[in-house]
XYZ file of C-alpha atoms in Angstrom:
603
model
C 1.810 4.501 -2.086
C -0.627 2.451 -0.070
C -3.885 2.931 -1.944
C -6.302 0.135 -1.157
C -7.443 0.601 2.465
C -10.718 0.685 4.322
C -10.326 2.198 7.780
C -6.520 2.931 7.978
C -6.660 2.054 11.777
C -7.865 -1.441 10.828
C -5.207 -1.956 8.028
C -2.931 -4.305 10.104
C -5.762 -6.335 11.439
C -7.372 -6.717 7.932
C -4.084 -7.567 6.274
C -3.414 -10.329 8.873
C -6.873 -11.650 8.413
C -6.408 -11.800 4.700
C -3.055 -13.468 5.033
C -4.511 -16.065 7.341
C -7.314 -16.836 4.910
C -4.771 -17.208 2.066
C -2.583 -19.642 3.975
C -4.994 -21.484 6.216
C -3.128 -24.782 5.737
C 0.085 -23.302 6.991
C -0.701 -20.892 9.826
C -3.307 -20.350 12.475
C -4.227 -17.045 14.003
C -4.064 -16.455 17.813
C -4.501 -13.224 19.708
C -1.612 -10.987 18.550
C -0.451 -12.911 15.512
C -0.004 -16.368 13.951
C 1.518 -19.786 14.764
C 2.222 -22.835 12.688
C -0.779 -24.849 11.609
C 1.243 -28.055 11.833
C 2.228 -29.906 14.882
C 5.743 -29.433 16.241
C 7.778 -32.130 18.051
C 7.423 -31.956 21.818
C 10.428 -30.431 23.528
C 11.638 -28.372 20.528
C 12.692 -24.791 21.242
C 10.119 -22.318 19.888
C 11.208 -19.363 17.901
C 8.749 -16.461 18.099
C 9.618 -13.484 15.917
C 7.816 -10.285 15.322
C 7.531 -6.539 14.557
C 5.225 -4.105 12.876
C 2.987 -4.602 9.871
C 4.173 -3.084 6.635
C 7.203 -5.366 6.125
C 5.640 -8.476 4.407
C 6.715 -11.131 4.183
C 8.332 -10.264 7.559
C 7.176 -11.483 9.984
C 4.107 -13.746 9.534
C 5.284 -14.958 6.210
C 8.253 -16.670 7.843
C 6.234 -18.958 10.098
C 6.585 -22.596 9.350
C 8.894 -25.708 9.706
C 12.555 -24.795 9.477
C 11.946 -21.164 10.290
C 9.736 -19.526 13.064
C 7.023 -21.196 15.178
C 4.984 -18.020 15.528
C 5.004 -14.315 14.771
C 3.649 -11.456 16.775
C 2.216 -8.811 14.556
C 2.042 -5.081 15.565
C 0.350 -2.174 13.785
C 1.983 -0.502 10.819
C 5.605 0.197 11.720
C 4.878 -0.329 15.395
C 6.055 -3.167 17.739
C 3.441 -5.737 18.819
C 2.515 -5.290 22.531
C 3.994 -7.423 25.248
C 0.524 -9.053 25.770
C 0.365 -9.909 22.088
C 3.890 -11.435 22.098
C 3.079 -13.503 25.314
C -0.041 -14.734 23.618
C 1.811 -15.960 20.551
C 4.595 -17.366 22.660
C 2.233 -19.384 24.771
C 0.617 -20.818 21.752
C 4.028 -21.657 20.124
C 5.673 -23.186 23.241
C 6.433 -26.885 23.018
C 8.015 -27.356 26.370
C 11.632 -26.527 25.140
C 11.437 -22.790 25.926
C 11.014 -19.874 23.619
C 13.433 -17.446 21.913
C 11.927 -14.091 21.041
C 13.640 -12.572 17.859
C 13.126 -8.992 16.696
C 14.898 -5.988 15.088
C 16.755 -3.699 17.409
C 14.261 -0.839 17.794
C 13.219 0.829 21.068
C 9.616 -0.313 21.007
C 10.461 -3.810 20.110
C 13.159 -3.950 22.924
C 10.522 -2.763 25.450
C 7.702 -4.998 24.455
C 9.678 -8.122 23.735
C 11.703 -7.529 26.905
C 8.618 -7.183 29.096
C 7.058 -10.265 27.327
C 10.111 -12.347 28.250
C 9.879 -11.218 31.884
C 6.244 -12.140 31.915
C 6.871 -15.546 30.424
C 9.603 -16.317 32.800
C 7.368 -15.358 35.711
C 4.937 -17.947 34.414
C 7.654 -20.623 34.377
C 8.666 -20.631 30.735
C 12.369 -20.357 29.784
C 12.267 -17.215 27.553
C 15.225 -15.563 25.911
C 15.531 -12.579 23.481
C 17.627 -11.909 20.477
C 17.781 -8.516 18.896
C 19.144 -8.174 15.361
C 21.708 -5.418 14.805
C 22.827 -5.661 11.143
C 22.462 -2.089 9.799
C 25.936 -0.546 9.260
C 24.485 2.842 8.719
C 23.010 3.242 12.273
C 26.028 2.666 14.458
C 29.823 2.533 14.448
C 31.731 -0.628 13.507
C 33.305 -0.764 16.960
C 29.945 -0.625 18.838
C 27.264 -2.576 16.994
C 24.907 -2.849 19.908
C 22.893 0.323 19.049
C 22.467 -0.666 15.309
C 19.000 -1.248 13.827
C 17.755 -4.530 12.532
C 16.815 -4.209 8.873
C 16.845 -6.915 6.205
C 19.350 -8.878 8.269
C 16.338 -9.899 10.343
C 15.728 -12.497 7.575
C 19.158 -13.995 7.697
C 19.633 -14.099 11.428
C 16.166 -15.297 12.304
C 16.281 -17.871 9.484
C 19.451 -19.394 11.043
C 17.893 -19.147 14.492
C 14.801 -21.080 13.340
C 16.848 -23.723 11.586
C 18.813 -24.266 14.815
C 15.617 -24.885 16.742
C 14.421 -27.151 13.991
C 17.657 -29.153 14.140
C 16.815 -29.965 17.744
C 19.444 -27.721 19.376
C 18.590 -26.845 23.033
C 17.784 -23.295 23.921
C 21.253 -22.334 24.951
C 22.915 -23.705 21.747
C 20.125 -22.177 19.598
C 20.614 -18.744 21.178
C 24.403 -18.973 20.603
C 23.884 -19.903 16.924
C 21.547 -16.923 16.610
C 23.895 -14.516 18.259
C 26.869 -15.752 16.173
C 24.844 -15.174 13.034
C 23.916 -11.756 14.089
C 27.581 -10.885 14.817
C 28.517 -12.077 11.400
C 25.773 -10.142 9.532
C 26.024 -6.728 7.886
C 23.446 -4.792 5.834
C 23.062 -1.529 3.995
C 20.088 -0.110 2.166
C 19.390 2.529 -0.565
C 16.084 4.343 -1.159
C 14.790 6.122 -4.302
C 11.560 7.261 -2.826
C 9.640 7.098 0.501
C 6.609 5.121 1.525
C 3.209 6.343 2.580
C 1.299 5.159 5.592
C -2.257 3.839 5.114
C -4.609 6.765 4.948
C -1.751 9.371 4.663
C -1.786 11.779 1.732
C 1.941 12.114 1.345
C 5.060 9.926 1.782
C 7.086 9.978 5.020
C 10.096 11.424 3.114
C 10.890 12.243 -0.494
C 14.057 11.868 -2.468
C 14.764 14.524 -5.070
C 14.888 13.490 -8.771
C 18.276 12.203 -9.682
C 19.276 11.373 -6.111
C 19.208 8.439 -3.771
C 19.054 8.163 0.013
C 21.790 5.985 1.617
C 21.387 4.127 5.024
C 17.606 4.092 5.204
C 15.564 2.283 7.845
C 12.654 -0.037 7.251
C 9.967 2.124 8.977
C 9.912 4.953 6.497
C 12.941 6.611 8.022
C 15.049 8.565 5.559
C 18.614 7.681 4.931
C 21.617 9.347 6.625
C 22.921 10.744 3.364
C 21.978 11.623 -0.216
C 24.125 10.900 -3.191
C 23.536 11.274 -7.049
C 21.539 8.394 -8.431
C 24.044 5.972 -9.933
C 23.860 3.065 -12.456
C 22.844 -0.326 -11.118
C 26.493 -1.406 -11.139
C 27.565 1.678 -9.230
C 24.793 1.092 -6.653
C 26.050 -2.538 -6.339
C 29.608 -1.339 -5.823
C 28.563 1.125 -3.109
C 26.724 -1.612 -1.199
C 29.522 -4.117 -1.542
C 32.281 -1.683 -0.705
C 30.702 -0.358 2.496
C 29.733 -3.742 3.801
C 33.087 -5.323 3.057
C 34.755 -2.478 4.888
C 33.734 -4.408 8.048
C 34.633 -7.835 6.593
C 37.463 -8.557 9.101
C 35.261 -7.796 12.126
C 32.145 -9.542 10.801
C 34.038 -12.663 9.746
C 36.226 -12.881 12.984
C 33.700 -14.881 14.842
C 33.494 -17.593 12.118
C 37.191 -18.044 11.588
C 37.747 -15.465 8.953
C 35.425 -17.324 6.601
C 35.317 -16.630 2.834
C 31.740 -17.999 2.446
C 28.751 -15.752 2.760
C 24.915 -15.976 2.892
C 23.454 -13.236 0.649
C 20.131 -11.479 0.612
C 19.489 -8.813 -1.946
C 16.189 -7.494 -0.773
C 13.591 -5.277 -2.492
C 11.859 -2.754 -0.204
C 8.453 -2.820 -1.944
C 8.525 -0.910 -5.159
C 11.929 -2.013 -6.660
C 10.952 -5.290 -8.236
C 12.724 -8.417 -9.308
C 14.199 -7.618 -12.722
C 15.928 -4.511 -11.220
C 17.131 -6.672 -8.302
C 18.651 -9.220 -10.680
C 20.430 -6.548 -12.590
C 22.047 -5.320 -9.345
C 22.683 -8.976 -8.220
C 24.643 -9.708 -11.342
C 27.131 -6.975 -10.416
C 27.137 -7.967 -6.654
C 28.028 -11.567 -7.521
C 30.884 -10.393 -9.806
C 32.252 -8.174 -7.112
C 32.048 -10.829 -4.383
C 33.724 -13.409 -6.446
C 36.526 -10.852 -7.226
C 37.003 -10.410 -3.526
C 37.456 -14.143 -3.100
C 34.067 -14.777 -1.489
C 31.841 -17.685 -2.162
C 28.153 -16.975 -2.062
C 26.116 -19.758 -0.477
C 22.394 -20.182 -1.580
C 21.717 -16.511 -2.382
C 18.218 -15.093 -1.885
C 17.062 -12.224 -4.251
C 13.647 -10.788 -3.726
C 11.331 -9.211 -1.283
C 11.851 -10.596 2.311
C 11.523 -7.465 4.441
C 9.714 -4.462 2.863
C 8.721 -1.035 3.954
C 5.185 -0.775 2.404
C 5.729 0.684 -1.037
C 9.211 2.149 -0.558
C 11.383 2.335 -3.680
C 14.686 0.888 -2.748
C 16.802 -2.187 -1.944
C 19.337 -3.507 0.575
C 22.210 -5.925 0.650
C 22.900 -8.304 3.488
C 25.906 -10.482 3.898
C 26.325 -13.138 6.601
C 29.742 -14.757 6.945
C 29.449 -18.543 7.424
C 31.331 -21.326 9.163
C 30.238 -24.867 8.767
C 27.590 -24.734 11.471
C 25.951 -21.539 10.180
C 26.129 -22.700 6.555
C 24.296 -26.005 7.472
C 21.599 -23.951 9.190
C 21.375 -21.352 6.366
C 20.841 -24.094 3.762
C 18.574 -26.329 5.848
C 14.977 -27.045 4.547
C 12.188 -24.575 5.318
C 8.567 -24.418 4.454
C 6.764 -21.151 5.123
C 4.218 -19.094 3.089
C 6.947 -16.764 1.792
C 10.217 -18.793 1.963
C 10.832 -22.325 0.851
C 14.008 -24.324 0.632
C 14.457 -28.045 0.178
C 11.850 -30.496 1.286
C 10.281 -31.063 4.685
C 8.025 -34.070 5.385
C 4.429 -33.259 5.898
C 3.218 -33.071 9.534
C -0.099 -33.541 11.077
C -2.185 -30.396 11.910
C -2.422 -28.921 15.345
C -5.655 -29.843 17.138
C -5.216 -27.951 20.391
C -7.399 -25.032 21.549
C -5.660 -21.681 20.761
C -8.381 -19.404 22.138
C -7.209 -19.148 25.666
C -3.698 -17.889 25.387
C -4.430 -14.279 26.096
C -4.898 -12.982 29.737
C -6.173 -9.611 30.777
C -6.049 -8.168 34.281
C -9.086 -9.254 36.360
C -11.764 -6.733 37.304
C -11.392 -5.908 41.067
C -14.540 -4.471 42.523
C -13.792 -1.205 44.173
C -15.168 0.620 47.197
C -17.838 3.225 46.554
C -15.401 6.193 46.646
C -12.848 4.356 44.558
C -15.536 3.445 41.994
C -16.512 7.113 41.788
C -12.933 8.144 41.264
C -12.560 5.433 38.562
C -15.519 6.961 36.681
C -13.896 10.352 36.882
C -10.624 8.941 35.573
C -12.533 7.264 32.675
C -13.870 10.770 31.880
C -10.349 12.215 31.977
C -9.293 9.499 29.497
C -11.971 10.803 27.120
C -10.220 14.228 27.253
C -6.917 12.375 26.563
C -8.480 10.744 23.645
C -10.011 13.832 22.165
C -6.856 15.779 22.650
C -4.720 13.151 20.748
C -7.327 12.988 17.977
C -7.267 16.727 17.556
C -3.458 16.802 17.300
C -2.902 13.560 15.488
C -1.651 15.149 12.233
C 0.713 17.499 14.045
C 2.225 14.615 16.041
C 2.648 12.569 12.877
C 4.403 15.450 11.090
C 6.743 16.071 13.966
C 7.634 12.336 14.061
C 8.300 12.284 10.341
C 11.078 14.827 10.702
C 13.592 12.198 11.848
C 11.457 9.105 12.658
C 8.751 7.112 10.920
C 5.721 9.401 11.237
C 3.481 7.135 13.083
C 3.431 8.805 16.605
C 0.118 10.403 15.975
C -1.498 7.283 14.713
C -0.120 5.178 17.534
C -1.166 7.702 20.228
C -4.706 7.798 18.759
C -4.995 4.017 18.808
C -3.709 3.894 22.346
C -5.898 6.693 23.746
C -9.126 5.456 22.039
C -8.393 1.854 23.353
C -7.654 3.203 26.826
C -10.806 5.328 27.009
C -12.959 2.381 25.898
C -11.334 -0.109 28.341
C -11.810 2.382 31.192
C -15.533 2.735 30.451
C -15.935 -1.080 30.354
C -14.163 -1.468 33.687
C -16.245 1.255 35.210
C -19.388 -0.495 34.060
C -18.151 -3.683 35.805
C -17.696 -1.893 39.098
C -13.977 -1.497 38.995
C -12.063 0.706 41.422
C -9.637 3.439 40.282
C -6.647 1.136 40.231
C -8.250 -1.427 38.105
C -9.736 1.100 35.725
C -6.272 2.429 35.030
C -4.748 -1.044 34.902
C -7.270 -2.016 32.164
C -6.695 1.358 30.400
C -2.901 0.860 30.522
C -3.122 -2.674 29.191
C -5.405 -1.523 26.354
C -3.150 1.404 25.455
C -0.135 -0.846 25.337
C -2.016 -3.455 23.304
C -3.449 -1.168 20.608
C -0.652 1.380 20.306
C 2.355 -0.977 20.357
C 5.695 0.755 19.821
C 7.597 2.717 22.391
C 4.774 5.037 23.195
C 2.364 2.175 23.780
C 4.782 0.610 26.294
C 5.492 3.816 28.082
C 1.888 5.172 28.366
C 0.692 1.733 29.269
C 3.049 1.445 32.091
C 2.513 4.965 33.251
C -1.255 4.505 33.494
C -0.840 1.188 35.350
C 1.667 2.746 37.801
C -0.557 5.742 38.360
C -3.458 3.426 39.200
C -1.419 1.351 41.566
C -0.879 4.273 43.835
C -4.578 5.099 43.849
C -5.677 1.450 44.486
C -9.250 0.187 44.497
C -10.271 0.888 48.070
C -11.845 3.989 49.637
C -9.857 6.545 51.654
C -7.569 9.252 50.627
C -8.013 10.376 46.995
C -10.490 7.623 46.256
C -13.068 8.994 48.699
C -12.753 12.683 48.273
C -12.762 13.836 44.686
C -9.313 12.969 43.234
C -8.725 12.973 39.573
C -6.541 15.732 38.211
C -8.322 18.290 40.367
C -10.727 17.173 43.146
C -10.834 19.534 46.034
C -8.429 22.462 46.168
C -5.258 21.107 47.602
C -4.580 24.573 49.227
C -7.748 24.456 51.398
C -6.183 21.809 53.649
C -7.970 18.914 55.157
C -8.887 16.049 52.768
C -8.187 18.215 49.701
C -4.495 18.439 50.579
C -4.286 14.738 51.192
C -5.948 14.060 47.872
C -3.460 16.414 46.031
C -0.505 14.802 47.685
C -1.604 11.383 46.788
C -2.292 12.336 43.131
C 1.221 13.949 43.050
C 2.637 10.672 44.289
C 0.725 8.848 41.528
C 2.189 11.242 38.959
C 5.626 10.595 40.248
C 5.027 6.784 40.092
C 3.877 7.085 36.429
C 6.956 9.136 35.492
C 9.335 6.802 37.410
C 7.786 3.805 35.449
C 8.583 5.671 32.151
C 12.148 6.335 33.268
C 12.624 2.706 34.398
C 11.137 0.969 31.351
C 12.323 3.331 28.690
C 15.740 3.984 29.988
C 15.698 7.641 28.805
C 16.811 10.606 30.852
C 16.198 14.386 30.476
C 18.228 15.556 27.443
C 17.677 12.449 25.323
C 14.830 14.151 23.351
C 12.001 11.904 24.502
C 8.720 12.141 26.334
C 10.857 12.234 29.507
C 11.945 15.745 28.735
C 8.363 16.988 29.373
C 7.311 14.408 31.969
C 10.158 15.002 34.521
C 9.675 18.779 34.669
C 5.967 18.293 34.979
C 6.304 16.032 38.048
C 8.944 18.238 39.519
C 6.932 21.336 39.276
C 3.754 19.736 40.480
C 5.462 18.547 43.668
C 7.194 21.881 44.269
C 4.181 24.025 43.830
C 1.578 21.750 45.615
C 2.258 22.832 49.234
C 1.648 26.549 48.607
C -0.506 26.817 45.468
C -3.091 24.083 45.885
C -3.634 21.169 43.479
C -5.455 22.926 40.680
C -2.927 25.824 40.508
C -0.010 23.457 40.838
C -1.208 21.333 38.014
C -1.583 24.397 35.808
C 2.017 25.448 36.653
C 3.282 21.915 35.994
C 1.437 21.868 32.526
C 3.091 25.109 31.561
C 6.420 23.701 32.556
C 5.913 20.638 30.500
C 4.825 22.715 27.478
C 7.980 24.884 27.768
C 10.205 21.789 28.180
C 8.656 20.150 25.119
C 9.324 23.166 23.000
C 12.857 23.300 24.268
C 13.584 19.808 22.821
C 13.746 21.527 19.418
C 17.299 22.441 20.374
C 18.244 18.865 21.285
C 19.807 16.103 19.181
C 18.069 12.782 19.783
C 20.107 10.144 21.588
C 17.543 7.347 21.858
C 14.787 5.793 19.684
C 14.434 5.589 15.972
C 15.241 9.327 15.717
C 18.714 8.637 17.163
C 20.166 7.618 13.718
C 18.874 10.846 12.206
C 19.240 13.178 15.235
C 20.657 16.116 13.386
C 17.562 16.206 11.184
C 15.483 16.725 14.233
C 17.212 19.989 15.290
C 14.765 22.788 15.190
C 11.780 20.439 15.613
C 10.452 19.407 19.138
C 10.174 15.751 20.056
C 6.679 14.353 19.294
C 6.538 12.311 22.445
C 7.380 15.348 24.679
C 4.757 17.418 22.802
C 1.987 14.857 23.009
C 2.636 14.572 26.785
C 2.458 18.358 27.208
C -0.706 18.634 25.121
C -2.386 16.007 27.273
C -1.575 17.525 30.675
C -2.483 20.948 29.395
C -5.885 19.642 28.353
C -6.329 17.999 31.751
C -5.703 21.238 33.628
C -8.622 22.115 35.951
C -10.629 24.834 34.233
C -9.073 24.278 30.842
C -11.604 24.671 27.950
C -10.476 21.240 26.783
C -11.094 19.614 30.163
C -14.848 19.020 29.723
C -14.321 15.390 30.585
C -11.746 15.838 33.281
C -12.458 14.541 36.838
C -13.217 17.794 38.473
C -16.041 18.460 36.038
C -17.799 15.252 37.238
C -17.285 15.838 40.931
């Protein structure tokens, strides 16, 4: 259990600050994470890794010569935002391009993918590599959907060593992908972990039982079995991983050499791990496998989870040389690396925020009303934070409420600041979207950030249309004709643009059990009702449709996101993303008791 906290919302930032203070000779902080404190040869490919806080030493603990050049650090169990990743990548770049490495989770895919696009637009050669080692989260004949768990260490270690060896970006990416294809992991849990500030674990394991196939974000396993002896636990791990031996070793010539990581998840400590490793080593030798430079200990944890995982990577000569190459990081050291001079460049200018665009008088007024609406969004999320977290914990990691609160609070504050600087409606929402994405991280951060930005892009920063005549979620009654009808139509177009952005970026469709299941019916009903009902009534109808659709997700098995692996567990419980969307649009309904800060109240 996470006991020592101050403000739980500041836990990740404070943990990173303490880590930086403890390792000031090895790492330097930048916006969004850390980079090496030592200089790197010009032209060397930069490896930037990352993920959520709660996994130490992953990911910041792996920054140093022979491993990563930088790490982007998100909130607890949440992906870093695209802007954080870009900031770290700019600071790590040495002119040889950058490879972004991360575990295969929806939020990480979204944010690292968007970061790579942004970096390429700036002229940097940016590639991505998602780790897919977890055998419990996908079939052997289709590893692409599998999660990245402790295999992150093995794959990213080889990737970093490839860059350190001077390989070009194409060759380094190939080495990393070959390592990923040759890596398999499986984990066991004996007890769940507790998020900072929470009063109970994300899941529990009954006495005398263990959970098999756990994730590293507090997700429960996919099955429960009786608690075995250490030797029987080792046998289970070895047997299930070696069931895929032929496929995993195919890309390295059917090798009989393996890299090994026996990883503790936070509460299962070293003596227990060594007892298990004794049996693992015996079993692998009996299978004719030679273990090369084994690593036993905590490398990728899940806060205080009781459990362990086994990772095997099949090696050929190239991968073995990279696995055994020297490295010097705060949490992992192998061999000797000559000391290097410290960096002396300025690392304070790597982060870029959207510029403030002064708006016309009408657009500034609309921006102020939108900032008020975001206060309603914030208050709604805060009120329902515990509910959203409980829904998420059914088949996910329980952080949806926390992430939504961080995002909504940041968006409301950023909108107020933009209004104070004279921003028009489009810029107000662009700043709010950037702040939401930045502070929330994870899938919801990416989606809500994109939705707000796309909504604002339709409204723009100039007067006319909605901007000059009320706007917001109500404005004039769209059924009265004249400017009110034009305002309502423009707002409906903005809603559609926001929903389309979510569909495009997230890749989900109705029926996947995501936010989309409420957002699409909302936009559809709003457009259908607007011509006859007027904007206020149409919004109310659309909000009811969203609520009904969100509740209906209880009957759906999740097909995307972290809940996908445990989809059956979610039956009977609605999707937290759909529920949070429905709660927000209901609170913004004109005339709603919760809409004290909504735009029409300020008109």
